[in-house]
Amino acid sequence: MVSLVRRYYFYRASLSSGFYIPVSVIYMESRGLGLPEIGLVQGTFLFSMVVWELPTGYLGDRLGRRAALALGSAVTVAVMAGFALAESTLGFATVYGLWAVAWTFKTGAADAWLYELLATRGEEEEFSRISGRADSVLRLLSGGAALSVGLLYTVDSSLPFLANAALAGIGLPVLFTLPRTNGAGSGDDAAVKDAAVEDAAVDDADPSPIGVREVARVLRRELSRPSIRWVVAYAALFNLAFSVTRVFEQPAMRSVGVPVAGLGLLYAGFKLVSAIVSSLTGAVHDRLGTRGVLFLLVPAVGVAYGAFAVVPALLVPALFLRRGLQRITRPVRTEYVNDRVEDVGRATVLSGVSMALTLASGTANVLGGRVAEAVGPLRFLSATGVAVSLAAGILWIAVRPVRSAAGDPAPS
């Protein structure tokens, strides 16, 4: 089992995007794309994720976890090689569309495979420990990769993408040393017991499958609740701000004098801060409560984004803060929604919320690129953050988006 877990860690490490993320946007700029085109291709990625989420999930169930992961890694290799070859808006949009396919194939499948394997051995209680360590390995490798990006990009701007392609490719043979689990389509495997799927599904899926009409009915019913509808609207505002920040932060950092080598160092720092803040989420939630944590977004984003409009160098601390806020608020928001929906339809509602936030982010990226080009990325990000904070503050006062479950019964 020890050897198997180490191979799983190694495979999870191969999923890192640490080589390409720190230079992905400035690389597209070097290929002649302006900020409107960059916003368009980034929006293409998010819209494609929404389109492919269900089809790839279905194929993953039919083919089995390991086959789905293999497809995701194979497409990732092709995508990273495609980055090195793309030279037009259409080329990058195509690459990002394929990247969304790879992403959705891998989303959740690695954790599902691990849980199912542990369930066959009666070791489900080990899931959190092993998964957490795997995530730490992934973050450490991503941070190390980010440190090397400046050198690689200086030698040849396509090298970070080729390095990421090689990393994803290394993960493929490791993946096939891992045993199959007994998800649909996984075939006969002597080490797997029939009861494992039921056990594995408890935390990640609805108790019973539902059809398309039932999905629509569940979403309509649950999203009509004020405590869910308004918290989704509140979260969508900040998701919009955080998404355009992620897309246009590299040009903004370059505009305040951060060199390419510095981008790699900063992204390594981002990974470190995210890991530290993630470990503190529970303590912050216990201290401030759900209302306190989610309301924290209003003053924190407003002040941080407004500050770098006055002092441009404060952009960098704001980017660290942005990552910390996301790490803390996302699980708190998810828990809040979980507490207010019924067991039947829970996964459906969570997927619906995720898709709504993704669509909002994609739309903001597409529309924001032209504005960022006109006023500059730094002013655009600052104005967006301040505007979002003001709108969210008004929403908080007007409709009380965070409510107690007892005060918001499900509609009949």
mmCIF file of C-alpha atoms in Angstrom:
data_model
loop_
_atom_site.group_PDB
_atom_site.id
_atom_site.type_symbol
_atom_site.label_atom_id
_atom_site.label_comp_id
_atom_site.label_asym_id
_atom_site.label_seq_id
_atom_site.Cartn_x
_atom_site.Cartn_y
_atom_site.Cartn_z
ATOM 1 C CA MET A 1 0.000 0.000 0.000
ATOM 2 C CA VAL A 2 2.877 2.394 0.773
ATOM 3 C CA SER A 3 4.266 2.009 -2.760
ATOM 4 C CA LEU A 4 0.788 2.518 -4.228
ATOM 5 C CA VAL A 5 0.227 5.729 -2.279
ATOM 6 C CA ARG A 6 3.616 7.080 -3.381
ATOM 7 C CA ARG A 7 2.724 6.404 -7.009
ATOM 8 C CA TYR A 8 -0.558 8.231 -6.447
ATOM 9 C CA TYR A 9 1.364 11.205 -5.036
ATOM 10 C CA PHE A 10 3.618 11.147 -8.083
ATOM 11 C CA TYR A 11 0.637 11.058 -10.423
ATOM 12 C CA ARG A 12 -1.076 13.937 -8.625
ATOM 13 C CA ALA A 13 2.155 15.940 -8.924
ATOM 14 C CA SER A 14 2.043 15.426 -12.702
ATOM 15 C CA LEU A 15 -1.233 17.392 -12.774
ATOM 16 C CA SER A 16 0.618 20.595 -11.857
ATOM 17 C CA SER A 17 0.274 23.616 -14.132
ATOM 18 C CA GLY A 18 3.112 25.419 -12.367
ATOM 19 C CA PHE A 19 5.329 25.796 -15.434
ATOM 20 C CA TYR A 20 2.844 27.586 -17.652
ATOM 21 C CA ILE A 21 0.505 29.611 -15.403
ATOM 22 C CA PRO A 22 3.026 32.331 -14.373
ATOM 23 C CA VAL A 23 3.623 33.329 -18.023
ATOM 24 C CA SER A 24 0.457 32.201 -19.808
ATOM 25 C CA VAL A 25 -0.934 35.703 -20.430
ATOM 26 C CA ILE A 26 2.298 37.539 -21.254
ATOM 27 C CA TYR A 27 3.115 34.663 -23.619
ATOM 28 C CA MET A 28 -0.102 35.344 -25.540
ATOM 29 C CA GLU A 29 0.810 39.038 -25.619
ATOM 30 C CA SER A 30 4.179 38.115 -27.115
ATOM 31 C CA ARG A 31 2.305 36.233 -29.842
ATOM 32 C CA GLY A 32 0.449 39.400 -30.828
ATOM 33 C CA LEU A 33 -2.799 39.040 -28.869
ATOM 34 C CA GLY A 34 -4.220 42.152 -27.231
ATOM 35 C CA LEU A 35 -6.138 42.198 -23.965
ATOM 36 C CA PRO A 36 -9.543 41.865 -25.724
ATOM 37 C CA GLU A 37 -8.342 38.705 -27.477
ATOM 38 C CA ILE A 38 -6.843 37.341 -24.257
ATOM 39 C CA GLY A 39 -10.131 37.935 -22.439
ATOM 40 C CA LEU A 40 -11.930 36.137 -25.261
ATOM 41 C CA VAL A 41 -9.755 33.025 -25.168
ATOM 42 C CA GLN A 42 -9.881 32.876 -21.362
ATOM 43 C CA GLY A 43 -13.651 33.169 -21.569
ATOM 44 C CA THR A 44 -13.618 30.344 -24.112
ATOM 45 C CA PHE A 45 -11.991 28.128 -21.496
ATOM 46 C CA LEU A 46 -14.672 28.875 -18.891
ATOM 47 C CA PHE A 47 -17.603 28.529 -21.287
ATOM 48 C CA SER A 48 -16.139 25.249 -22.581
ATOM 49 C CA MET A 49 -15.881 23.943 -19.030
ATOM 50 C CA VAL A 50 -19.619 24.448 -18.608
ATOM 51 C CA VAL A 51 -20.337 22.720 -21.932
ATOM 52 C CA TRP A 52 -18.076 19.730 -21.270
ATOM 53 C CA GLU A 53 -18.724 19.171 -17.548
ATOM 54 C CA LEU A 54 -21.640 16.772 -18.003
ATOM 55 C CA PRO A 55 -20.419 14.905 -21.150
ATOM 56 C CA THR A 56 -16.981 14.213 -19.668
ATOM 57 C CA GLY A 57 -18.549 13.177 -16.362
ATOM 58 C CA TYR A 58 -20.763 10.725 -18.246
ATOM 59 C CA LEU A 59 -17.812 9.349 -20.216
ATOM 60 C CA GLY A 60 -15.811 9.086 -17.013
ATOM 61 C CA ASP A 61 -18.552 6.984 -15.433
ATOM 62 C CA ARG A 62 -18.753 4.787 -18.538
ATOM 63 C CA LEU A 63 -15.033 4.336 -19.076
ATOM 64 C CA GLY A 64 -13.904 4.196 -15.453
ATOM 65 C CA ARG A 65 -11.845 6.540 -13.278
ATOM 66 C CA ARG A 66 -8.431 5.510 -14.534
ATOM 67 C CA ALA A 67 -9.390 5.764 -18.202
ATOM 68 C CA ALA A 68 -10.910 9.223 -17.611
ATOM 69 C CA LEU A 69 -7.730 10.373 -15.874
ATOM 70 C CA ALA A 70 -5.633 8.984 -18.721
ATOM 71 C CA LEU A 71 -7.708 10.865 -21.276
ATOM 72 C CA GLY A 72 -7.343 14.042 -19.237
ATOM 73 C CA SER A 73 -3.560 13.684 -19.050
ATOM 74 C CA ALA A 74 -3.242 12.824 -22.753
ATOM 75 C CA VAL A 75 -5.281 15.869 -23.765
ATOM 76 C CA THR A 76 -3.181 17.997 -21.371
ATOM 77 C CA VAL A 77 0.005 16.924 -23.184
ATOM 78 C CA ALA A 78 -1.565 17.944 -26.504
ATOM 79 C CA VAL A 79 -2.788 21.244 -25.048
ATOM 80 C CA MET A 80 0.616 22.235 -23.667
ATOM 81 C CA ALA A 81 2.284 21.378 -26.958
ATOM 82 C CA GLY A 82 -0.457 23.396 -28.670
ATOM 83 C CA PHE A 83 0.432 26.464 -26.608
ATOM 84 C CA ALA A 84 3.960 26.310 -27.993
ATOM 85 C CA LEU A 85 2.591 26.240 -31.565
ATOM 86 C CA ALA A 86 -0.388 28.635 -31.373
ATOM 87 C CA GLU A 87 0.112 32.085 -32.894
ATOM 88 C CA SER A 88 -3.398 33.494 -33.394
ATOM 89 C CA THR A 89 -6.563 34.196 -31.421
ATOM 90 C CA LEU A 90 -8.261 31.229 -33.085
ATOM 91 C CA GLY A 91 -5.312 28.993 -32.277
ATOM 92 C CA PHE A 92 -5.281 29.945 -28.592
ATOM 93 C CA ALA A 93 -9.082 29.711 -28.352
ATOM 94 C CA THR A 94 -8.865 26.171 -29.730
ATOM 95 C CA VAL A 95 -6.137 25.276 -27.257
ATOM 96 C CA TYR A 96 -8.138 26.683 -24.343
ATOM 97 C CA GLY A 97 -11.255 24.838 -25.503
ATOM 98 C CA LEU A 98 -9.301 21.556 -25.433
ATOM 99 C CA TRP A 99 -7.774 22.504 -22.080
ATOM 100 C CA ALA A 100 -11.302 22.717 -20.678
ATOM 101 C CA VAL A 101 -11.942 19.153 -21.882
ATOM 102 C CA ALA A 102 -8.808 17.924 -20.109
ATOM 103 C CA TRP A 103 -9.734 19.861 -16.975
ATOM 104 C CA THR A 104 -13.234 18.424 -16.748
ATOM 105 C CA PHE A 105 -11.963 14.891 -17.302
ATOM 106 C CA LYS A 106 -9.636 15.263 -14.336
ATOM 107 C CA THR A 107 -11.909 17.283 -12.012
ATOM 108 C CA GLY A 108 -12.754 15.126 -9.037
ATOM 109 C CA ALA A 109 -11.776 11.880 -10.764
ATOM 110 C CA ALA A 110 -8.453 11.529 -8.947
ATOM 111 C CA ASP A 111 -10.118 11.938 -5.548
ATOM 112 C CA ALA A 112 -12.949 9.591 -6.562
ATOM 113 C CA TRP A 113 -10.417 6.948 -7.621
ATOM 114 C CA LEU A 114 -8.561 7.255 -4.311
ATOM 115 C CA TYR A 115 -11.738 7.001 -2.227
ATOM 116 C CA GLU A 116 -12.965 3.955 -4.128
ATOM 117 C CA LEU A 117 -9.597 2.216 -3.767
ATOM 118 C CA LEU A 118 -9.479 2.889 -0.024
ATOM 119 C CA ALA A 119 -13.098 1.721 0.316
ATOM 120 C CA THR A 120 -12.195 -1.678 -1.152
ATOM 121 C CA ARG A 121 -9.619 -2.052 1.617
ATOM 122 C CA GLY A 122 -11.813 -0.722 4.406
ATOM 123 C CA GLU A 123 -9.516 2.294 4.849
ATOM 124 C CA GLU A 124 -11.857 5.166 3.958
ATOM 125 C CA GLU A 125 -10.747 7.069 7.050
ATOM 126 C CA GLU A 126 -7.332 7.503 5.391
ATOM 127 C CA PHE A 127 -8.801 9.519 2.514
ATOM 128 C CA SER A 128 -8.402 12.988 4.053
ATOM 129 C CA ARG A 129 -4.815 12.341 5.137
ATOM 130 C CA ILE A 130 -3.659 10.894 1.806
ATOM 131 C CA SER A 131 -5.581 13.411 -0.302
ATOM 132 C CA GLY A 132 -4.255 16.298 1.771
ATOM 133 C CA ARG A 133 -0.667 15.125 1.408
ATOM 134 C CA ALA A 134 -1.161 14.648 -2.334
ATOM 135 C CA ASP A 135 -2.422 18.228 -2.564
ATOM 136 C CA SER A 136 0.645 19.414 -0.640
ATOM 137 C CA VAL A 137 2.948 17.541 -3.031
ATOM 138 C CA LEU A 138 1.149 19.156 -5.970
ATOM 139 C CA ARG A 139 1.528 22.637 -4.488
ATOM 140 C CA LEU A 140 5.196 22.117 -3.663
ATOM 141 C CA LEU A 141 5.956 20.987 -7.200
ATOM 142 C CA SER A 142 3.934 23.892 -8.621
ATOM 143 C CA GLY A 143 5.894 26.318 -6.477
ATOM 144 C CA GLY A 144 9.208 24.800 -7.567
ATOM 145 C CA ALA A 145 8.124 24.909 -11.207
ATOM 146 C CA ALA A 146 7.145 28.563 -10.858
ATOM 147 C CA LEU A 147 10.632 29.394 -9.560
ATOM 148 C CA SER A 148 12.174 28.006 -12.750
ATOM 149 C CA VAL A 149 9.773 29.722 -15.156
ATOM 150 C CA GLY A 150 11.748 32.963 -15.475
ATOM 151 C CA LEU A 151 14.867 31.132 -16.655
ATOM 152 C CA LEU A 152 12.962 28.868 -19.032
ATOM 153 C CA TYR A 153 10.994 31.756 -20.535
ATOM 154 C CA THR A 154 14.158 33.810 -21.000
ATOM 155 C CA VAL A 155 15.856 30.992 -22.908
ATOM 156 C CA ASP A 156 12.787 30.271 -25.070
ATOM 157 C CA SER A 157 9.268 31.514 -24.403
ATOM 158 C CA SER A 158 7.756 28.138 -25.372
ATOM 159 C CA LEU A 159 9.869 26.118 -22.910
ATOM 160 C CA PRO A 160 7.514 26.459 -19.897
ATOM 161 C CA PHE A 161 4.701 24.904 -21.949
ATOM 162 C CA LEU A 162 6.881 22.093 -23.245
ATOM 163 C CA ALA A 163 8.049 21.432 -19.666
ATOM 164 C CA ASN A 164 4.416 21.176 -18.552
ATOM 165 C CA ALA A 165 3.684 18.825 -21.469
ATOM 166 C CA ALA A 166 6.585 16.610 -20.384
ATOM 167 C CA LEU A 167 5.359 16.606 -16.780
ATOM 168 C CA ALA A 168 1.840 15.572 -17.817
ATOM 169 C CA GLY A 169 3.315 12.910 -20.099
ATOM 170 C CA ILE A 170 5.367 11.428 -17.256
ATOM 171 C CA GLY A 171 2.170 11.001 -15.291
ATOM 172 C CA LEU A 172 0.611 8.702 -17.895
ATOM 173 C CA PRO A 173 2.784 5.588 -17.364
ATOM 174 C CA VAL A 174 2.565 6.139 -13.591
ATOM 175 C CA LEU A 175 -1.213 6.233 -13.877
ATOM 176 C CA PHE A 176 -1.318 2.835 -15.551
ATOM 177 C CA THR A 177 0.591 1.281 -12.654
ATOM 178 C CA LEU A 178 -2.368 2.175 -10.429
ATOM 179 C CA PRO A 179 -5.179 -0.397 -10.063
ATOM 180 C CA ARG A 180 -8.629 0.123 -11.486
ATOM 181 C CA THR A 181 -11.555 0.767 -9.190
ATOM 182 C CA ASN A 182 -15.024 -0.590 -9.702
ATOM 183 C CA GLY A 183 -16.656 2.496 -11.185
ATOM 184 C CA ALA A 184 -18.691 1.847 -14.301
ATOM 185 C CA GLY A 185 -16.599 0.713 -17.209
ATOM 186 C CA SER A 186 -13.549 -0.214 -15.150
ATOM 187 C CA GLY A 187 -13.644 -3.885 -15.974
ATOM 188 C CA ASP A 188 -12.827 -6.848 -13.776
ATOM 189 C CA ASP A 189 -10.378 -6.195 -11.002
ATOM 190 C CA ALA A 190 -9.802 -8.823 -8.359
ATOM 191 C CA ALA A 191 -8.928 -6.300 -5.702
ATOM 192 C CA VAL A 192 -12.238 -4.476 -5.959
ATOM 193 C CA LYS A 193 -15.396 -5.320 -4.036
ATOM 194 C CA ASP A 194 -18.893 -4.603 -5.317
ATOM 195 C CA ALA A 195 -19.865 -2.570 -2.267
ATOM 196 C CA ALA A 196 -17.204 0.081 -2.849
ATOM 197 C CA VAL A 197 -19.163 2.214 -5.311
ATOM 198 C CA GLU A 198 -22.040 2.710 -2.893
ATOM 199 C CA ASP A 199 -19.601 3.705 -0.154
ATOM 200 C CA ALA A 200 -17.667 6.039 -2.455
ATOM 201 C CA ALA A 201 -20.777 7.788 -3.663
ATOM 202 C CA VAL A 202 -22.035 8.838 -0.256
ATOM 203 C CA ASP A 203 -20.115 12.116 -0.052
ATOM 204 C CA ASP A 204 -19.921 13.045 -3.717
ATOM 205 C CA ALA A 205 -23.254 12.237 -5.351
ATOM 206 C CA ASP A 206 -26.969 12.239 -4.832
ATOM 207 C CA PRO A 207 -28.444 9.107 -3.194
ATOM 208 C CA SER A 208 -30.168 8.265 -6.472
ATOM 209 C CA PRO A 209 -29.721 9.412 -10.061
ATOM 210 C CA ILE A 210 -32.203 11.985 -11.377
ATOM 211 C CA GLY A 211 -33.316 12.824 -14.885
ATOM 212 C CA VAL A 212 -33.074 16.082 -16.816
ATOM 213 C CA ARG A 213 -36.581 17.245 -15.824
ATOM 214 C CA GLU A 214 -35.891 16.456 -12.197
ATOM 215 C CA VAL A 215 -32.592 18.368 -12.402
ATOM 216 C CA ALA A 216 -34.454 21.438 -13.694
ATOM 217 C CA ARG A 217 -37.111 21.079 -10.995
ATOM 218 C CA VAL A 218 -34.545 20.742 -8.202
ATOM 219 C CA LEU A 219 -32.556 23.755 -9.403
ATOM 220 C CA ARG A 220 -35.670 25.889 -9.770
ATOM 221 C CA ARG A 221 -36.885 24.912 -6.301
ATOM 222 C CA GLU A 222 -33.610 25.392 -4.464
ATOM 223 C CA LEU A 223 -32.471 28.547 -6.257
ATOM 224 C CA SER A 224 -35.831 30.166 -5.500
ATOM 225 C CA ARG A 225 -34.852 30.214 -1.834
ATOM 226 C CA PRO A 226 -33.680 33.716 -0.863
ATOM 227 C CA SER A 227 -30.852 32.320 1.272
ATOM 228 C CA ILE A 228 -29.406 30.467 -1.719
ATOM 229 C CA ARG A 229 -30.386 32.775 -4.578
ATOM 230 C CA TRP A 230 -28.870 35.871 -3.010
ATOM 231 C CA VAL A 231 -25.701 34.250 -1.723
ATOM 232 C CA VAL A 232 -25.060 32.986 -5.272
ATOM 233 C CA ALA A 233 -25.571 36.529 -6.604
ATOM 234 C CA TYR A 234 -23.231 37.864 -3.894
ATOM 235 C CA ALA A 235 -20.591 35.230 -4.674
ATOM 236 C CA ALA A 236 -20.925 35.861 -8.428
ATOM 237 C CA LEU A 237 -19.928 39.501 -7.950
ATOM 238 C CA PHE A 238 -16.660 38.606 -6.257
ATOM 239 C CA ASN A 239 -16.089 35.675 -8.606
ATOM 240 C CA LEU A 240 -16.284 38.201 -11.440
ATOM 241 C CA ALA A 241 -13.649 40.432 -9.824
ATOM 242 C CA PHE A 242 -11.346 37.552 -8.929
ATOM 243 C CA SER A 243 -11.639 36.010 -12.392
ATOM 244 C CA VAL A 244 -10.678 39.149 -14.318
ATOM 245 C CA THR A 245 -7.863 39.685 -11.832
ATOM 246 C CA ARG A 246 -6.488 36.243 -12.599
ATOM 247 C CA VAL A 247 -6.637 36.927 -16.343
ATOM 248 C CA PHE A 248 -5.167 40.442 -16.384
ATOM 249 C CA GLU A 249 -2.856 40.366 -13.358
ATOM 250 C CA GLN A 250 0.253 39.529 -15.399
ATOM 251 C CA PRO A 251 -0.015 42.594 -17.682
ATOM 252 C CA ALA A 252 -0.845 44.663 -14.592
ATOM 253 C CA MET A 253 2.238 43.381 -12.759
ATOM 254 C CA ARG A 254 4.410 44.115 -15.783
ATOM 255 C CA SER A 255 2.985 47.652 -15.851
ATOM 256 C CA VAL A 256 4.236 48.259 -12.282
ATOM 257 C CA GLY A 257 7.709 46.971 -13.106
ATOM 258 C CA VAL A 258 7.649 43.266 -12.181
ATOM 259 C CA PRO A 259 10.079 41.430 -14.540
ATOM 260 C CA VAL A 260 9.409 37.995 -16.032
ATOM 261 C CA ALA A 261 11.748 36.353 -13.532
ATOM 262 C CA GLY A 262 9.825 38.103 -10.765
ATOM 263 C CA LEU A 263 6.550 36.607 -12.002
ATOM 264 C CA GLY A 264 7.851 33.119 -11.292
ATOM 265 C CA LEU A 265 8.923 34.109 -7.784
ATOM 266 C CA LEU A 266 5.564 35.727 -7.089
ATOM 267 C CA TYR A 267 3.582 32.729 -8.278
ATOM 268 C CA ALA A 268 5.677 30.475 -6.052
ATOM 269 C CA GLY A 269 4.798 32.839 -3.204
ATOM 270 C CA PHE A 270 1.123 32.711 -4.181
ATOM 271 C CA LYS A 271 1.204 28.919 -3.827
ATOM 272 C CA LEU A 272 2.823 29.145 -0.402
ATOM 273 C CA VAL A 273 0.322 31.707 0.874
ATOM 274 C CA SER A 274 -2.609 29.694 -0.485
ATOM 275 C CA ALA A 275 -1.388 26.582 1.309
ATOM 276 C CA ILE A 276 -0.958 28.444 4.613
ATOM 277 C CA VAL A 277 -4.316 30.210 4.409
ATOM 278 C CA SER A 278 -6.111 26.976 3.496
ATOM 279 C CA SER A 279 -4.892 25.446 6.742
ATOM 280 C CA LEU A 280 -6.316 28.401 8.689
ATOM 281 C CA THR A 281 -9.785 28.365 7.119
ATOM 282 C CA GLY A 282 -11.394 26.360 9.913
ATOM 283 C CA ALA A 283 -10.004 28.624 12.634
ATOM 284 C CA VAL A 284 -11.115 31.797 10.815
ATOM 285 C CA HIS A 285 -14.583 30.325 10.240
ATOM 286 C CA ASP A 286 -14.895 29.388 13.917
ATOM 287 C CA ARG A 287 -13.877 32.906 14.956
ATOM 288 C CA LEU A 288 -15.930 34.991 12.519
ATOM 289 C CA GLY A 289 -18.801 32.672 11.593
ATOM 290 C CA THR A 290 -20.260 32.324 8.106
ATOM 291 C CA ARG A 291 -21.666 35.852 7.988
ATOM 292 C CA GLY A 292 -18.413 37.355 9.186
ATOM 293 C CA VAL A 293 -16.248 35.445 6.703
ATOM 294 C CA LEU A 294 -18.410 36.250 3.686
ATOM 295 C CA PHE A 295 -18.945 39.898 4.661
ATOM 296 C CA LEU A 296 -15.162 40.263 5.004
ATOM 297 C CA LEU A 297 -15.000 40.310 1.197
ATOM 298 C CA VAL A 298 -16.672 43.736 0.992
ATOM 299 C CA PRO A 299 -14.155 45.867 2.933
ATOM 300 C CA ALA A 300 -11.112 43.746 2.089
ATOM 301 C CA VAL A 301 -11.607 43.834 -1.687
ATOM 302 C CA GLY A 302 -12.763 47.449 -1.736
ATOM 303 C CA VAL A 303 -9.771 48.749 0.228
ATOM 304 C CA ALA A 304 -7.139 46.530 -1.421
ATOM 305 C CA TYR A 305 -8.262 47.217 -4.991
ATOM 306 C CA GLY A 306 -8.791 50.915 -4.349
ATOM 307 C CA ALA A 307 -5.327 51.232 -2.786
ATOM 308 C CA PHE A 308 -3.327 50.202 -5.838
ATOM 309 C CA ALA A 309 -5.126 52.818 -7.932
ATOM 310 C CA VAL A 310 -3.355 55.370 -5.685
ATOM 311 C CA VAL A 311 -0.112 53.449 -5.047
ATOM 312 C CA PRO A 312 0.500 51.026 -7.961
ATOM 313 C CA ALA A 313 3.061 48.987 -5.991
ATOM 314 C CA LEU A 314 0.222 47.855 -3.695
ATOM 315 C CA LEU A 315 -1.024 45.673 -6.562
ATOM 316 C CA VAL A 316 1.238 42.827 -5.451
ATOM 317 C CA PRO A 317 -0.075 42.667 -1.840
ATOM 318 C CA ALA A 318 -3.609 42.844 -3.264
ATOM 319 C CA LEU A 319 -2.923 39.784 -5.414
ATOM 320 C CA PHE A 320 -1.744 37.840 -2.362
ATOM 321 C CA LEU A 321 -4.863 38.969 -0.500
ATOM 322 C CA ARG A 322 -7.082 37.902 -3.407
ATOM 323 C CA ARG A 323 -5.781 34.337 -3.197
ATOM 324 C CA GLY A 324 -6.134 34.226 0.553
ATOM 325 C CA LEU A 325 -9.719 35.457 0.420
ATOM 326 C CA GLN A 326 -10.635 32.859 -2.180
ATOM 327 C CA ARG A 327 -9.099 30.046 -0.151
ATOM 328 C CA ILE A 328 -11.038 31.031 2.965
ATOM 329 C CA THR A 329 -14.408 31.991 1.499
ATOM 330 C CA ARG A 330 -14.922 29.209 -1.068
ATOM 331 C CA PRO A 331 -15.254 26.303 1.412
ATOM 332 C CA VAL A 332 -17.347 28.475 3.763
ATOM 333 C CA ARG A 333 -19.735 29.315 0.916
ATOM 334 C CA THR A 334 -19.939 25.666 -0.149
ATOM 335 C CA GLU A 335 -20.718 24.558 3.409
ATOM 336 C CA TYR A 336 -23.408 27.244 3.665
ATOM 337 C CA VAL A 337 -25.148 25.980 0.513
ATOM 338 C CA ASN A 338 -24.721 22.339 1.581
ATOM 339 C CA ASP A 339 -26.474 23.067 4.868
ATOM 340 C CA ARG A 340 -29.520 24.471 3.068
ATOM 341 C CA VAL A 341 -30.301 21.865 0.434
ATOM 342 C CA GLU A 342 -31.804 18.421 0.774
ATOM 343 C CA ASP A 343 -29.789 15.232 0.311
ATOM 344 C CA VAL A 344 -31.666 14.455 -2.907
ATOM 345 C CA GLY A 345 -30.425 17.086 -5.328
ATOM 346 C CA ARG A 346 -27.421 18.303 -3.321
ATOM 347 C CA ALA A 347 -24.854 17.509 -6.026
ATOM 348 C CA THR A 348 -27.206 18.972 -8.642
ATOM 349 C CA VAL A 349 -27.501 22.264 -6.769
ATOM 350 C CA LEU A 350 -23.744 22.505 -6.129
ATOM 351 C CA SER A 351 -23.083 21.844 -9.824
ATOM 352 C CA GLY A 352 -25.677 24.460 -10.774
ATOM 353 C CA VAL A 353 -24.071 27.044 -8.498
ATOM 354 C CA SER A 354 -20.622 26.237 -9.898
ATOM 355 C CA MET A 355 -21.858 26.573 -13.478
ATOM 356 C CA ALA A 356 -23.551 29.914 -12.703
ATOM 357 C CA LEU A 357 -20.337 31.320 -11.203
ATOM 358 C CA THR A 358 -18.290 30.011 -14.148
ATOM 359 C CA LEU A 359 -20.633 31.638 -16.682
ATOM 360 C CA ALA A 360 -20.414 34.950 -14.811
ATOM 361 C CA SER A 361 -16.617 34.736 -14.823
ATOM 362 C CA GLY A 362 -16.437 33.856 -18.512
ATOM 363 C CA THR A 363 -18.693 36.756 -19.467
ATOM 364 C CA ALA A 364 -16.595 39.161 -17.383
ATOM 365 C CA ASN A 365 -13.398 37.986 -19.083
ATOM 366 C CA VAL A 366 -14.800 38.459 -22.575
ATOM 367 C CA LEU A 367 -16.273 41.902 -21.887
ATOM 368 C CA GLY A 368 -13.448 43.070 -19.641
ATOM 369 C CA GLY A 369 -10.654 42.633 -22.155
ATOM 370 C CA ARG A 370 -11.718 45.579 -24.291
ATOM 371 C CA VAL A 371 -12.099 47.842 -21.248
ATOM 372 C CA ALA A 372 -8.699 46.760 -19.907
ATOM 373 C CA GLU A 373 -7.153 47.581 -23.288
ATOM 374 C CA ALA A 374 -8.724 51.049 -23.272
ATOM 375 C CA VAL A 375 -7.889 52.160 -19.726
ATOM 376 C CA GLY A 376 -4.962 49.892 -18.878
ATOM 377 C CA PRO A 377 -5.021 46.646 -16.840
ATOM 378 C CA LEU A 378 -4.113 48.321 -13.546
ATOM 379 C CA ARG A 379 -6.918 50.895 -13.619
ATOM 380 C CA PHE A 380 -9.362 48.307 -14.937
ATOM 381 C CA LEU A 381 -8.688 45.874 -12.093
ATOM 382 C CA SER A 382 -8.846 48.596 -9.462
ATOM 383 C CA ALA A 383 -12.143 49.988 -10.797
ATOM 384 C CA THR A 384 -13.627 46.484 -11.057
ATOM 385 C CA GLY A 385 -12.738 45.584 -7.471
ATOM 386 C CA VAL A 386 -14.109 48.825 -6.029
ATOM 387 C CA ALA A 387 -17.310 48.603 -8.104
ATOM 388 C CA VAL A 388 -17.888 44.997 -7.093
ATOM 389 C CA SER A 389 -17.380 45.825 -3.411
ATOM 390 C CA LEU A 390 -19.869 48.686 -3.586
ATOM 391 C CA ALA A 391 -22.457 46.533 -5.370
ATOM 392 C CA ALA A 392 -21.935 43.665 -2.920
ATOM 393 C CA GLY A 393 -22.255 46.040 0.050
ATOM 394 C CA ILE A 394 -25.573 47.344 -1.267
ATOM 395 C CA LEU A 395 -26.742 43.757 -1.852
ATOM 396 C CA TRP A 396 -25.731 42.803 1.694
ATOM 397 C CA ILE A 397 -27.804 45.609 3.208
ATOM 398 C CA ALA A 398 -30.778 45.249 0.856
ATOM 399 C CA VAL A 399 -31.420 41.485 0.826
ATOM 400 C CA ARG A 400 -29.311 39.877 3.590
ATOM 401 C CA PRO A 401 -27.760 37.155 1.368
ATOM 402 C CA VAL A 402 -26.506 35.060 4.326
ATOM 403 C CA ARG A 403 -29.478 33.765 6.329
ATOM 404 C CA SER A 404 -30.148 31.062 8.886
ATOM 405 C CA ALA A 405 -31.544 27.784 7.572
ATOM 406 C CA ALA A 406 -34.417 27.965 10.038
ATOM 407 C CA GLY A 407 -35.521 31.309 8.665
ATOM 408 C CA ASP A 408 -35.582 30.126 5.076
ATOM 409 C CA PRO A 409 -37.789 27.037 4.667
ATOM 410 C CA ALA A 410 -37.821 25.214 1.362
ATOM 411 C CA PRO A 411 -40.655 26.254 -0.933
ATOM 412 C CA SER A 412 -43.408 23.712 -1.325
#
